[in-house]
GROMACS .gro file of C-alpha atoms in nm:
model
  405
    1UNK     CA    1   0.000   0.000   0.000
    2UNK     CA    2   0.281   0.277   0.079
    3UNK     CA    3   0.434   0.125  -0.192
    4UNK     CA    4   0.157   0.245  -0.451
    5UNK     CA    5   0.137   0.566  -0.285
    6UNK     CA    6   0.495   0.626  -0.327
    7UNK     CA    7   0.507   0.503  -0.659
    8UNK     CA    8   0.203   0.761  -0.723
    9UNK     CA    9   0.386   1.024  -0.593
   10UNK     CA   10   0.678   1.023  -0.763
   11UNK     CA   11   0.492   0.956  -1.078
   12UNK     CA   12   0.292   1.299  -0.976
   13UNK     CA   13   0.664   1.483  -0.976
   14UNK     CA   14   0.728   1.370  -1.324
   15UNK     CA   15   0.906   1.051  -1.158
   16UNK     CA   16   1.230   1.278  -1.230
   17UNK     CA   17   1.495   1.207  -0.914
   18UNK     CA   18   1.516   1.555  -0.794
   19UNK     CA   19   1.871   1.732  -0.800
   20UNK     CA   20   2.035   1.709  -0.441
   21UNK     CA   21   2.135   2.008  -0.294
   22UNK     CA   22   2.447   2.231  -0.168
   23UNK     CA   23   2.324   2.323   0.154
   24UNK     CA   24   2.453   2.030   0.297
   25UNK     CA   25   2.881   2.095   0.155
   26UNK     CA   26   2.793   2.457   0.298
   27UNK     CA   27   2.659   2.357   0.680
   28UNK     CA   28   2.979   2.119   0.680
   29UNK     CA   29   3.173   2.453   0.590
   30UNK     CA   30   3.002   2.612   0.845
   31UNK     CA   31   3.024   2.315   1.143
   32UNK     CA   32   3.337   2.280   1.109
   33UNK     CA   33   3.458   2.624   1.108
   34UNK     CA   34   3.208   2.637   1.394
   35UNK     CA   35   3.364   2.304   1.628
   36UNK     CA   36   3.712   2.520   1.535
   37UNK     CA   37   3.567   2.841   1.687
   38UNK     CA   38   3.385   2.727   1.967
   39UNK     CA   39   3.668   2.508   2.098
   40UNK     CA   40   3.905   2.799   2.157
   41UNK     CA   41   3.685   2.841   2.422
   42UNK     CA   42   3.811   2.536   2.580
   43UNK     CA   43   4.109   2.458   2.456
   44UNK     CA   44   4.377   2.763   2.305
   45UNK     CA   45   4.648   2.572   2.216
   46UNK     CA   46   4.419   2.449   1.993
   47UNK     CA   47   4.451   2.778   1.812
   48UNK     CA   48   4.748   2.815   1.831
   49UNK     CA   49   4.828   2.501   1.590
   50UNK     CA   50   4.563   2.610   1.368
   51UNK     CA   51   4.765   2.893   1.323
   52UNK     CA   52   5.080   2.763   1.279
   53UNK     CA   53   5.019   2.485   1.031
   54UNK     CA   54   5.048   2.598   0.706
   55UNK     CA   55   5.014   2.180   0.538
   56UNK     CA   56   4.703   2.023   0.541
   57UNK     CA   57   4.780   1.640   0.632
   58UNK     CA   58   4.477   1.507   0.581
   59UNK     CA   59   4.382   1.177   0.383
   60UNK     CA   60   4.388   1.264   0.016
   61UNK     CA   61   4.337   1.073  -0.338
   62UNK     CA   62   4.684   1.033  -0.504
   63UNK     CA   63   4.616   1.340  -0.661
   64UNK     CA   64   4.605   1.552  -0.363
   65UNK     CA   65   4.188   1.546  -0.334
   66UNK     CA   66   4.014   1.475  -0.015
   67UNK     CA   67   3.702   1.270  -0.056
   68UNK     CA   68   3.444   1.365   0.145
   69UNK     CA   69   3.080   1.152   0.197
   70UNK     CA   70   2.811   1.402   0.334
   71UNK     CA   71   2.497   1.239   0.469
   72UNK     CA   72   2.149   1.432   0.584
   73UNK     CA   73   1.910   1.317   0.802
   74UNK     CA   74   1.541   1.405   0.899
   75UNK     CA   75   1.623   1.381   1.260
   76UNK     CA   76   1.370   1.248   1.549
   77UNK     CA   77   1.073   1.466   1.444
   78UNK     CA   78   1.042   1.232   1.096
   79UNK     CA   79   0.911   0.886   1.036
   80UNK     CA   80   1.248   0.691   1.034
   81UNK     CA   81   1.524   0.948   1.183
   82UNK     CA   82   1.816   0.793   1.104
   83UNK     CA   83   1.717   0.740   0.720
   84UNK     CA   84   1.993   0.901   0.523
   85UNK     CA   85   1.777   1.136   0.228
   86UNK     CA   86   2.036   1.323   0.149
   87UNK     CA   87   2.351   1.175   0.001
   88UNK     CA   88   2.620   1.377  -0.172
   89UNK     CA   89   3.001   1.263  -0.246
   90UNK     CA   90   3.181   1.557  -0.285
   91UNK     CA   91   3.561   1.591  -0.404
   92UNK     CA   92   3.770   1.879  -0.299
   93UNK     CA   93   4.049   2.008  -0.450
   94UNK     CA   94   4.236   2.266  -0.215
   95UNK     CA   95   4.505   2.354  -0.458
   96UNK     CA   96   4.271   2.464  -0.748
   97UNK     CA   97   4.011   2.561  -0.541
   98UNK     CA   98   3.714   2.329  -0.625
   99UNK     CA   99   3.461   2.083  -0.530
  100UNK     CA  100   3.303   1.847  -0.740
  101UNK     CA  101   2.952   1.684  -0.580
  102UNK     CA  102   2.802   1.430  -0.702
  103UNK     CA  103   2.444   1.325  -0.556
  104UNK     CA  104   2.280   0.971  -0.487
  105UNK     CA  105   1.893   0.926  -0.479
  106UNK     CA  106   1.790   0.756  -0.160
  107UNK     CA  107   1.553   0.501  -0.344
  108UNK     CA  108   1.932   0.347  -0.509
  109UNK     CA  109   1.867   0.008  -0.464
  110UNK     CA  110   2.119  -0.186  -0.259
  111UNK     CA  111   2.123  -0.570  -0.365
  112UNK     CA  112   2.390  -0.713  -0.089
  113UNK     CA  113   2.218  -0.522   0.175
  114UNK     CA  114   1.884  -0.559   0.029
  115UNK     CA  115   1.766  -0.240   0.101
  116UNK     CA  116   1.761   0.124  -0.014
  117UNK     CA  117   2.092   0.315   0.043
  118UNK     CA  118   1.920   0.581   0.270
  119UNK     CA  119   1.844   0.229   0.476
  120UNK     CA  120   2.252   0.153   0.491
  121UNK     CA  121   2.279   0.358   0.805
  122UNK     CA  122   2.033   0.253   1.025
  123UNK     CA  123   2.044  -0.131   0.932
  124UNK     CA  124   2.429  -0.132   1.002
  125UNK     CA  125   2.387   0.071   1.349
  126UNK     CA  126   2.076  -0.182   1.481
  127UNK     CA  127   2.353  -0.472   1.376
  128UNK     CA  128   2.675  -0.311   1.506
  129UNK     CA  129   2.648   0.011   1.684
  130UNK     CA  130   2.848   0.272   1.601
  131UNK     CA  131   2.917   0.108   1.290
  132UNK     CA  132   2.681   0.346   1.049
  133UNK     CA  133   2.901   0.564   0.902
  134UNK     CA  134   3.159   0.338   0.796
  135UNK     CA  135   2.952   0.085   0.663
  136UNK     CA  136   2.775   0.406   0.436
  137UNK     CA  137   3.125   0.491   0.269
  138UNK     CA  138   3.194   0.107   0.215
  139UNK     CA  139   2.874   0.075   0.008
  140UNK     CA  140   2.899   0.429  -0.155
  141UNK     CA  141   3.221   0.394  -0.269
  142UNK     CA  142   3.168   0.068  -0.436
  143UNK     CA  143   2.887   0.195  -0.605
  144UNK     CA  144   3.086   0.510  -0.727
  145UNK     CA  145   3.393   0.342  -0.778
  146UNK     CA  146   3.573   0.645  -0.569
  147UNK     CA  147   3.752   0.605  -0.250
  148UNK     CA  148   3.560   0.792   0.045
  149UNK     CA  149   3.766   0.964   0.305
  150UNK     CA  150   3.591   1.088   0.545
  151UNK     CA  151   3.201   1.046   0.608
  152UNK     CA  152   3.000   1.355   0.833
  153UNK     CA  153   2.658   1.297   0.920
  154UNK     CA  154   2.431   1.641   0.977
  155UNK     CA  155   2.071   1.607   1.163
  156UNK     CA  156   1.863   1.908   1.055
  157UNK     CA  157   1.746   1.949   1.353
  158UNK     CA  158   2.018   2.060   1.541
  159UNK     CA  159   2.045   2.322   1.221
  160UNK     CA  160   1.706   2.433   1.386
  161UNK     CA  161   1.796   2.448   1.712
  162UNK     CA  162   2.136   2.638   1.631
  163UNK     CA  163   1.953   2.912   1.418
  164UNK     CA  164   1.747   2.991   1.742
  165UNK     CA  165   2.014   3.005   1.958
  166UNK     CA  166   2.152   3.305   1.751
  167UNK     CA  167   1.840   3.467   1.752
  168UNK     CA  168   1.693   3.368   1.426
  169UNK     CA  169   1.779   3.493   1.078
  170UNK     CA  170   1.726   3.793   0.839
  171UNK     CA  171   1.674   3.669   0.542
  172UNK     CA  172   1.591   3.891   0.203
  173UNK     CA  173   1.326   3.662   0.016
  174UNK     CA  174   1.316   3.703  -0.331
  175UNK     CA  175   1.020   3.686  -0.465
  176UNK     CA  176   0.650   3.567  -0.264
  177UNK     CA  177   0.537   3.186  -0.316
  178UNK     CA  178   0.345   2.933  -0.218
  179UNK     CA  179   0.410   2.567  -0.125
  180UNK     CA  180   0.081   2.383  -0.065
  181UNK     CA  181   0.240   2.057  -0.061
  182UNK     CA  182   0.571   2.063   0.222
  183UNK     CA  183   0.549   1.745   0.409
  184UNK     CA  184   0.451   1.760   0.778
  185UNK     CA  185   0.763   1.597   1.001
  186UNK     CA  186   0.586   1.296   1.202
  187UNK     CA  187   0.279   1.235   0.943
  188UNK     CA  188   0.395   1.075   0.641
  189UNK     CA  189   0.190   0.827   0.670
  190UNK     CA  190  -0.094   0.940   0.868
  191UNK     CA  191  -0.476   0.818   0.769
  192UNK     CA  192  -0.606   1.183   0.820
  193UNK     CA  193  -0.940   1.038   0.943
  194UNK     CA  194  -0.984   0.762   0.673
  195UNK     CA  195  -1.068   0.401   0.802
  196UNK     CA  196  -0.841   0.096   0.669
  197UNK     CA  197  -1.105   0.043   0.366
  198UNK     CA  198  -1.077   0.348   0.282
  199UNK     CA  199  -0.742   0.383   0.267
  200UNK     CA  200  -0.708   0.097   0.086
  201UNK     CA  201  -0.966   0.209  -0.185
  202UNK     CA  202  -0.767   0.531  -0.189
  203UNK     CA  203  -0.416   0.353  -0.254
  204UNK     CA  204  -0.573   0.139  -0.519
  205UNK     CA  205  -0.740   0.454  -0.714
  206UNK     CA  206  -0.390   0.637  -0.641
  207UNK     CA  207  -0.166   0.361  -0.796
  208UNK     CA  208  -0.387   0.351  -1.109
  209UNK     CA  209  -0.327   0.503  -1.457
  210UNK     CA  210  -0.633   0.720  -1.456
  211UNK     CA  211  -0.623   0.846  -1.090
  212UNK     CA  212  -0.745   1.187  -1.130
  213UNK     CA  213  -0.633   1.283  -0.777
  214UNK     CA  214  -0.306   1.314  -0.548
  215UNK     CA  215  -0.215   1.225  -0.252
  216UNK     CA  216  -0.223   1.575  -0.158
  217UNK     CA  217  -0.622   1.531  -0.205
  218UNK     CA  218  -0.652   1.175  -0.090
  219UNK     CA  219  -0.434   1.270   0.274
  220UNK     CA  220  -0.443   1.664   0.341
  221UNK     CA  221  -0.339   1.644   0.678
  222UNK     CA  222   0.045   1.478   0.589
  223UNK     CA  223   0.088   1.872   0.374
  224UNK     CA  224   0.066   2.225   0.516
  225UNK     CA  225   0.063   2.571   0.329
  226UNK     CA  226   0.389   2.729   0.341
  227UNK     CA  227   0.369   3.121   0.264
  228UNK     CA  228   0.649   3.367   0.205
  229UNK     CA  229   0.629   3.719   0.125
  230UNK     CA  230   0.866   3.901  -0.073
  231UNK     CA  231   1.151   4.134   0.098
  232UNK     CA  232   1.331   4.127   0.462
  233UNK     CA  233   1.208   3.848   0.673
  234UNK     CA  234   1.327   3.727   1.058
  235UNK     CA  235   1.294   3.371   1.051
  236UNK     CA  236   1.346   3.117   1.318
  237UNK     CA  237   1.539   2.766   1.301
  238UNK     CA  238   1.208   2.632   1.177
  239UNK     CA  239   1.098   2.898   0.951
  240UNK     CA  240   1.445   2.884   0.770
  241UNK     CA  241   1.438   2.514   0.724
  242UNK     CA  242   1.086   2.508   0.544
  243UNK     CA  243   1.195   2.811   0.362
  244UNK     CA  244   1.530   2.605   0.227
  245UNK     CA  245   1.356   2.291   0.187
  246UNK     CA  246   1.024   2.381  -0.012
  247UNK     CA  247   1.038   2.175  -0.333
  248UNK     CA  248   0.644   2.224  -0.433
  249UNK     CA  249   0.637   2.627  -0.479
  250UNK     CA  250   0.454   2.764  -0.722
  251UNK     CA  251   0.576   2.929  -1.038
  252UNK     CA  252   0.991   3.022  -1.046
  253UNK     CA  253   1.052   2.907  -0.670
  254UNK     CA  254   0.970   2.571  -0.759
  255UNK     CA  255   1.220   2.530  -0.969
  256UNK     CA  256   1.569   2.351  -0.800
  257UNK     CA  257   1.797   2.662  -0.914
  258UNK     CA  258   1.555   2.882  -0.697
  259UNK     CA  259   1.567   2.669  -0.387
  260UNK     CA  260   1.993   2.654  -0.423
  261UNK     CA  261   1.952   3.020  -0.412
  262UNK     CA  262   1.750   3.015  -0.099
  263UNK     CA  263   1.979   2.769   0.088
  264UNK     CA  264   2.264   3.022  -0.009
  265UNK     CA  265   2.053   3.290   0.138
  266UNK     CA  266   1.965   3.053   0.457
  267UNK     CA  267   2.360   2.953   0.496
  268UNK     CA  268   2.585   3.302   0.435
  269UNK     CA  269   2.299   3.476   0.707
  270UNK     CA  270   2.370   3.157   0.923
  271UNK     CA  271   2.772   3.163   0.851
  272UNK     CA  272   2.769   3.585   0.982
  273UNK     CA  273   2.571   3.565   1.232
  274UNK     CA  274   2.784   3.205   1.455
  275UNK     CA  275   3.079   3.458   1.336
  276UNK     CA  276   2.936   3.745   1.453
  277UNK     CA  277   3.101   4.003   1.735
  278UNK     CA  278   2.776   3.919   1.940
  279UNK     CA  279   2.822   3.534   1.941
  280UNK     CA  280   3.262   3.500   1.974
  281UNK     CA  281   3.195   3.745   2.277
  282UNK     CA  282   2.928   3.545   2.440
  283UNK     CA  283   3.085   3.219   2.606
  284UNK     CA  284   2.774   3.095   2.714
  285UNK     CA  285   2.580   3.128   2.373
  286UNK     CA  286   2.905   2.996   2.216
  287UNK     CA  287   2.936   2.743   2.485
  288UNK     CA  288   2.547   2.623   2.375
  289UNK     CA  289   2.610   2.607   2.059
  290UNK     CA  290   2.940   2.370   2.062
  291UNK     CA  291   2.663   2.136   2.214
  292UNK     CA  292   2.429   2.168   1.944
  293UNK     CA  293   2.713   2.074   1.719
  294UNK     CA  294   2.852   1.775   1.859
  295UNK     CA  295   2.467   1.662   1.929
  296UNK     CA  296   2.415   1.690   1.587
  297UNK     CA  297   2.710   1.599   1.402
  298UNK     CA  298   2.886   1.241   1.371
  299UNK     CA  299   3.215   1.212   1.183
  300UNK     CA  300   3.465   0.993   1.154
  301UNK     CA  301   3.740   1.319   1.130
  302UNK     CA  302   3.953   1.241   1.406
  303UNK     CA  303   4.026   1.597   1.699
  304UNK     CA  304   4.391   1.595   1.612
  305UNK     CA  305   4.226   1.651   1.175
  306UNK     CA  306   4.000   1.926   1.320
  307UNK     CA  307   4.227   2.222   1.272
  308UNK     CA  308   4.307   2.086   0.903
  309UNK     CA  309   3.926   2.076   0.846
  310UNK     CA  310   3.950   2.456   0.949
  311UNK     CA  311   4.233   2.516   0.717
  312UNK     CA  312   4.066   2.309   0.454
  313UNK     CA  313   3.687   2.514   0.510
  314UNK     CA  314   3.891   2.840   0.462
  315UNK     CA  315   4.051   2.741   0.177
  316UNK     CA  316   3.693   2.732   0.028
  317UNK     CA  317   3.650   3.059  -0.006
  318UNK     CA  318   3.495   3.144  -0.291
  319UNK     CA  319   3.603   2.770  -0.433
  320UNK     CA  320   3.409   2.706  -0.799
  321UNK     CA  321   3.159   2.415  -0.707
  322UNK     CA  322   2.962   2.218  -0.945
  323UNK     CA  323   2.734   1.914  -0.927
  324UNK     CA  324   2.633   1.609  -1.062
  325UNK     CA  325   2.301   1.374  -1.032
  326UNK     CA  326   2.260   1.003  -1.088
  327UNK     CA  327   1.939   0.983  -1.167
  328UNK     CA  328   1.655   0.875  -1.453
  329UNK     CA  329   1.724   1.178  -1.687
  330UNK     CA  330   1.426   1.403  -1.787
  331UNK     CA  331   1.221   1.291  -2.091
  332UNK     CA  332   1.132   1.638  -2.143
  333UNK     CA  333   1.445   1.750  -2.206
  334UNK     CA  334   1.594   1.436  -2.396
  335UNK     CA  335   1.831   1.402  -2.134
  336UNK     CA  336   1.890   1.015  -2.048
  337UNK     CA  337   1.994   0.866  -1.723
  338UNK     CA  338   2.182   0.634  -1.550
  339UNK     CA  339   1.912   0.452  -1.334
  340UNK     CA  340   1.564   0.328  -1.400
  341UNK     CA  341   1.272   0.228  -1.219
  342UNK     CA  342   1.200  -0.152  -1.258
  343UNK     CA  343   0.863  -0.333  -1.147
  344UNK     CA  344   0.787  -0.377  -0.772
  345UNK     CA  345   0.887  -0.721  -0.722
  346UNK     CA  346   1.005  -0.976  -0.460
  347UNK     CA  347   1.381  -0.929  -0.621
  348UNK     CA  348   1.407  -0.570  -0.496
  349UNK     CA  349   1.168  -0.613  -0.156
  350UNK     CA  350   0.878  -0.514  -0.307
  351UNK     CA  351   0.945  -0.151  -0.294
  352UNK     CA  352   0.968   0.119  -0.506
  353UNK     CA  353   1.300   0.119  -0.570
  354UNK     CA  354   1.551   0.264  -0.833
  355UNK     CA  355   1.856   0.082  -1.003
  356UNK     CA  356   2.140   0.063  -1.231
  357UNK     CA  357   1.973   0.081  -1.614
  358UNK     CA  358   2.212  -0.228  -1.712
  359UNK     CA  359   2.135  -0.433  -1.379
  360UNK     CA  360   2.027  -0.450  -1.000
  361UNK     CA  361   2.422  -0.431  -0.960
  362UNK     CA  362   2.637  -0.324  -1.252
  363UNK     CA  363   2.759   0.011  -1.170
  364UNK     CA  364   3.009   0.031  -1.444
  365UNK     CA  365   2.852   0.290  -1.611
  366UNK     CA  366   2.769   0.504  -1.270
  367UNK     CA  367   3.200   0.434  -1.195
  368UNK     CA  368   3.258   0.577  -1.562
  369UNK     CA  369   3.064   0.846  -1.530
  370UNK     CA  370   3.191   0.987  -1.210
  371UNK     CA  371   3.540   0.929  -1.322
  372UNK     CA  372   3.446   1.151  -1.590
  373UNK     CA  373   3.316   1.391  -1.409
  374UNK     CA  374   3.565   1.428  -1.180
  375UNK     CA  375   3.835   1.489  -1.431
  376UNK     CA  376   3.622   1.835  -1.509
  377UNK     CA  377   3.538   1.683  -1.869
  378UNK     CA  378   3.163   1.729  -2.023
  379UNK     CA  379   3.038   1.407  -1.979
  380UNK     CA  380   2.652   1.276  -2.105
  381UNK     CA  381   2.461   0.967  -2.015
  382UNK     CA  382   2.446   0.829  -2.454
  383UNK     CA  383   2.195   0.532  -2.509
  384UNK     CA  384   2.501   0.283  -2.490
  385UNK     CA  385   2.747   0.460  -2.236
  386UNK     CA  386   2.908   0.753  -2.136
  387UNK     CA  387   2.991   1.004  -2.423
  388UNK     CA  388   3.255   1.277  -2.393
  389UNK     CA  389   3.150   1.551  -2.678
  390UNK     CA  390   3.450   1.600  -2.882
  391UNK     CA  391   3.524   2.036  -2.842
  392UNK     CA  392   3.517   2.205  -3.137
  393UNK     CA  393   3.828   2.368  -3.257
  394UNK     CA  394   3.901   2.722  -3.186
  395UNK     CA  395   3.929   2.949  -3.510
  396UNK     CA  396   4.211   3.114  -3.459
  397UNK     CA  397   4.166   3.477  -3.670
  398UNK     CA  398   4.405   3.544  -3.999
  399UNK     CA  399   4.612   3.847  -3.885
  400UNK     CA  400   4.595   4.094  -4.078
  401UNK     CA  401   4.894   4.353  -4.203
  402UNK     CA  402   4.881   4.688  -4.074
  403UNK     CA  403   5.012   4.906  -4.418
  404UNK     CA  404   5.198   5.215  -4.312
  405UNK     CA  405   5.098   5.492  -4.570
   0.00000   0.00000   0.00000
């Protein structure tokens, strides 16, 4: 039954994977230039290395990259917490000043784990504790075919709770929209009133060709009516995470460029203000946050790699970063993709899943085209492989004689 919803819902959105986001390479910016601030309140030899060290001796690819596995989660307020929806590989490259992302869709089906890959997390913690994260870059990197080097995992909510603990935000919307369809955290799956029959009519109508409603209509009370007005806003922690996470507005804030715009809003107002005079000179508000933090941050980046992290983070200033998405393509703009969406069957758990379009597990193609990517060549998803267009020549202009009269 939450099967055919899901698989009406995502038929509904154009069944297009939806780009994954920056905001989560930006909070990492920002946490860890945060842990690196707020423990000089503790500790100031601390800072005193930070300033000293001119290397950064942290893991890195034999070309000098670090590899860096960023995972988002819900938090407690959402059905299934620990349930990593957010998934982005990104590749840094300190000396030219660069990151590369690439993102995963959390329906990736997982055939040795039998599960989803937003699933890898919490099945591996419930079988060995503590084991999450490293069991996450294991599996990512053998679908990607890139070694992972370090693995951060960010709960929103403590993004939330950190926001209001600086007093909320001042944020300059753009333009005013509407979002009549944001998901409300805890009700994803709530009946809204219907009976079992019903909502078993309802799924049935749903997961049929000619269903002439949505889910929106069938369950009203899992959506709420987000509203914002055009021009300087104060928002709290919860405000400013609806406000970066809409993905249903209406007209030009619907589209993914708009929302990347609104996390960048949401993260350089975030990024002054845990800098700001009024928060370094506070020790108690600074002392708060550096609990909000490492409440809502696990990493695998050992203390004595925290000061590199700093020097790393600042190096980022005003780095070039681009992104990737494995995904299904978009029909509507002949774009072809990597993955595809196979029948609901016993072989991937009866879910709506995605996969590999050559196999449950053949990620030769993903491998290749990450590779590609990450060599900063122009690489498409052809109907056989990857294709790297061929650049045209440069004309290079006939000089002409100047005559001398």
């Amino acid at each position: 039954m939450d099967n055919m919803l899901h698989a009406s819902r995502r038929r509904r959105q154009g069944q297009g994977v939806r780009k994954r986001v920056k905001i989560l390479l930006a909070l990492f910016i920002v946490v860890i230039l945060g842990f690196g601030l707020l423990k000089v309140f503790q500790a100031l030899p601390f800072l005193c290395v930070t300033v000293a060290k001119k290397e950064i001796a942290l893991k890195k690819t034999p070309e000098k990259k670090v590899n860096l596995l960023i995972l988002g989660v819900g938090g407690e307020k959402h059905d299934g917490p620990n349930l990593t929806d957010t998934i982005i590989f990104a590749q840094i490259d300190p000396e030219k000043k660069n990151v590369r992302m690439v993102s995963l869709p959390r329906d990736l089906w997982i055939p040795d784990t039998q599960s989803k890959v937003n699933h890898i997390y919490t099945l591996a913690d419930e079988n060995d504790p503590g084991s999450g994260l490293a069991t996450n870059k294991k599996k990512i990197s053998e679908v990607l075919g890139q070694p992972i080097d370090y693995a951060i995992k960010i709960d929103f909510n403590g993004f939330v709770k950190a926001i209001d603990m600086v007093d909320g935000l001042d944020i300059d919307v753009t333009r005013t929209f509407d979002d009549y369809e944001y998901p409300v955290a805890g009700k994803e799956a709530a009946s809204c009133g219907h009976t079992e029959a019903e909502i078993a009519s309802l799924s049935a109508e749903l997961a049929s060709e000619s269903a002439t409603m949505t889910i929106m209509d069938a369950f009203p009370c899992r959506y709420e009516h987000l509203h914002f007005d055009k021009g300087p806003t104060h928002m709290d922690g919860e405000t400013a995470l609806k406000f970066v996470r809409s993905r249903h507005a209406l007209g030009k804030e619907g589209s993914d460029f708009a929302r990347s715009k609104r996390q960048e809003k949401v993260i350089n107002a975030f990024k002054d203000k845990l800098f700001s005079v009024g928060t370094i000179l506070n020790p108690m508000k600074a002392s708060s946050l550096f609990g909000v933090f490492k409440d809502s941050v696990e990493m695998d980046i050992k203390q004595d790699e925290l000061d590199d992290f700093i020097r790393l983070a600042q190096k980022l200033e005003g780095a070039k970063i681009t992104s990737a998405v494995i995904d299904m393509g978009d029909a509507s703009d002949d774009r072809l993709g990597l993955l595809m969406n196979p029948p609901i069957s016993p072989l991937y758990g009866n879910q709506w899943v995605l996969a590999p379009r050559n196999g449950p597990d053949d990620y030769t193609e993903i491998q290749q085209f990450v590779g590609c990517y990450l060599k900063g060549k122009t690489c498409m998803v052809g109907e056989y492989g990857i294709v790297t267009p061929t650049p045209k020549p440069t004309k290079i202009p006939t000089p002409t004689r100047s005559v001398e009269l």
